[in-house]
């Protein structure tokens, strides 16, 4: 079933709980290269953007972030090795990019609250992933 053009999906924005908004916004800006816009005093919500990728942070209720050890976000990149080198130069500890069974080479980074963000490059063009 094809959506009418006015209902086509455009992009997604995961919203991640965080316990310390200042620390988390600084991590995404200084370590991962995102731009940020914040709301609240003190900050309770932030939208982070790098290229077409958008991630939001929301202040966790009761000071504890809901964290899964599955990916909180999977970000497709054109050159996973170049991004890995960039993040490593900014002091981000990440595994070496590795090929996976799902047609990508990727690595993961944990943010300050333990959310796992994956960065991956598609190995062969596929209808389910960017080329």
Coordinates of C-alpha atoms in Angstrom, one line a residue:
X1 CA 0.0 0.0 0.0
X2 CA 1.4 3.4 -1.0
X3 CA 0.8 6.4 1.2
X4 CA -0.5 9.5 -0.4
X5 CA 2.3 12.1 -0.7
X6 CA 0.9 14.1 2.2
X7 CA 1.3 11.1 4.5
X8 CA 4.7 9.8 3.5
X9 CA 7.1 9.3 6.4
X10 CA 10.0 11.8 6.3
X11 CA 12.4 10.9 9.2
X12 CA 12.4 9.6 12.7
X13 CA 13.7 11.1 16.0
X14 CA 14.4 8.8 18.9
X15 CA 13.8 10.5 22.2
X16 CA 16.2 9.3 24.9
X17 CA 15.9 9.7 28.7
X18 CA 18.8 11.4 30.4
X19 CA 19.7 12.1 34.0
X20 CA 22.0 15.1 33.4
X21 CA 20.9 17.3 30.5
X22 CA 24.0 19.5 30.6
X23 CA 26.4 16.6 30.5
X24 CA 24.5 14.7 27.8
X25 CA 24.1 17.8 25.5
X26 CA 27.8 18.5 25.9
X27 CA 28.7 14.9 25.0
X28 CA 26.6 14.9 21.8
X29 CA 27.9 18.3 20.8
X30 CA 31.6 18.0 21.7
X31 CA 32.2 14.3 21.2
X32 CA 29.7 13.3 18.5
X33 CA 29.6 16.6 16.5
X34 CA 25.8 17.4 16.8
X35 CA 24.3 20.9 17.0
X36 CA 21.8 21.4 19.8
X37 CA 18.8 23.4 20.7
X38 CA 17.6 23.2 24.3
X39 CA 14.5 24.2 26.2
X40 CA 13.8 24.8 29.9
X41 CA 15.6 26.4 32.8
X42 CA 17.1 24.1 33.9
X43 CA 17.2 22.3 30.6
X44 CA 14.5 19.6 30.3
X45 CA 14.5 18.9 26.6
X46 CA 17.0 19.1 23.7
X47 CA 17.0 18.4 20.0
X48 CA 20.3 17.4 18.5
X49 CA 21.0 17.5 14.8
X50 CA 23.9 16.4 12.6
X51 CA 23.2 16.4 8.9
X52 CA 19.8 14.8 8.5
X53 CA 20.1 12.8 11.8
X54 CA 18.0 14.0 14.7
X55 CA 18.1 12.7 18.3
X56 CA 16.2 14.2 21.2
X57 CA 17.0 14.1 24.9
X58 CA 14.4 14.4 27.6
X59 CA 15.1 14.9 31.3
X60 CA 14.4 11.6 33.0
X61 CA 11.7 11.5 35.7
X62 CA 13.0 10.5 39.2
X63 CA 16.6 10.9 38.0
X64 CA 16.9 7.5 36.4
X65 CA 17.0 7.0 32.7
X66 CA 15.2 4.1 31.0
X67 CA 18.0 2.4 29.1
X68 CA 17.9 -0.7 26.9
X69 CA 21.1 -2.5 25.9
X70 CA 19.7 -2.6 22.4
X71 CA 20.5 0.2 20.0
X72 CA 18.8 3.5 21.0
X73 CA 19.5 4.7 17.5
X74 CA 21.2 3.3 14.4
X75 CA 22.8 6.1 12.3
X76 CA 23.7 5.3 8.7
X77 CA 26.9 7.0 7.5
X78 CA 28.8 7.1 4.1
X79 CA 32.3 6.3 5.6
X80 CA 32.2 4.5 8.9
X81 CA 36.0 4.5 9.1
X82 CA 36.3 8.3 8.8
X83 CA 33.6 8.8 11.4
X84 CA 35.3 6.3 13.7
X85 CA 38.6 8.2 13.3
X86 CA 36.8 11.6 14.0
X87 CA 35.1 10.3 17.1
X88 CA 38.3 8.7 18.4
X89 CA 40.1 12.0 17.9
X90 CA 37.5 13.5 20.2
X91 CA 38.2 10.9 22.9
X92 CA 35.1 8.7 22.2
X93 CA 35.9 5.1 23.1
X94 CA 34.3 2.9 20.5
X95 CA 34.9 -0.6 19.2
X96 CA 36.6 -0.9 15.8
X97 CA 34.1 -1.0 12.9
X98 CA 33.3 -4.5 12.0
X99 CA 31.3 -6.3 9.2
X100 CA 27.9 -7.7 10.4
X101 CA 25.6 -10.3 9.1
X102 CA 23.0 -7.6 8.3
X103 CA 25.0 -6.0 5.5
X104 CA 26.7 -3.2 7.4
X105 CA 30.1 -2.4 8.9
X106 CA 29.4 -0.6 12.2
X107 CA 30.5 0.3 15.7
X108 CA 28.7 1.5 18.8
X109 CA 29.1 4.3 21.3
X110 CA 27.6 4.6 24.7
X111 CA 26.3 8.0 25.7
X112 CA 26.6 9.3 29.3
X113 CA 23.4 7.5 30.4
X114 CA 24.4 4.2 28.7
X115 CA 22.2 4.5 25.6
X116 CA 23.9 2.6 22.7
X117 CA 24.2 4.6 19.5
X118 CA 25.3 2.6 16.5
X119 CA 27.0 4.1 13.4
X120 CA 27.0 1.9 10.3
X121 CA 27.9 1.9 6.6
X122 CA 25.8 -0.3 4.2
X123 CA 28.1 -2.8 2.4
X124 CA 25.9 -3.5 -0.6
X125 CA 23.0 -1.4 -1.7
X126 CA 19.7 -2.8 -0.3
X127 CA 16.1 -1.7 -0.5
X128 CA 15.9 -1.6 3.3
X129 CA 18.9 0.6 3.9
X130 CA 20.5 3.7 2.4
X131 CA 22.8 3.1 -0.6

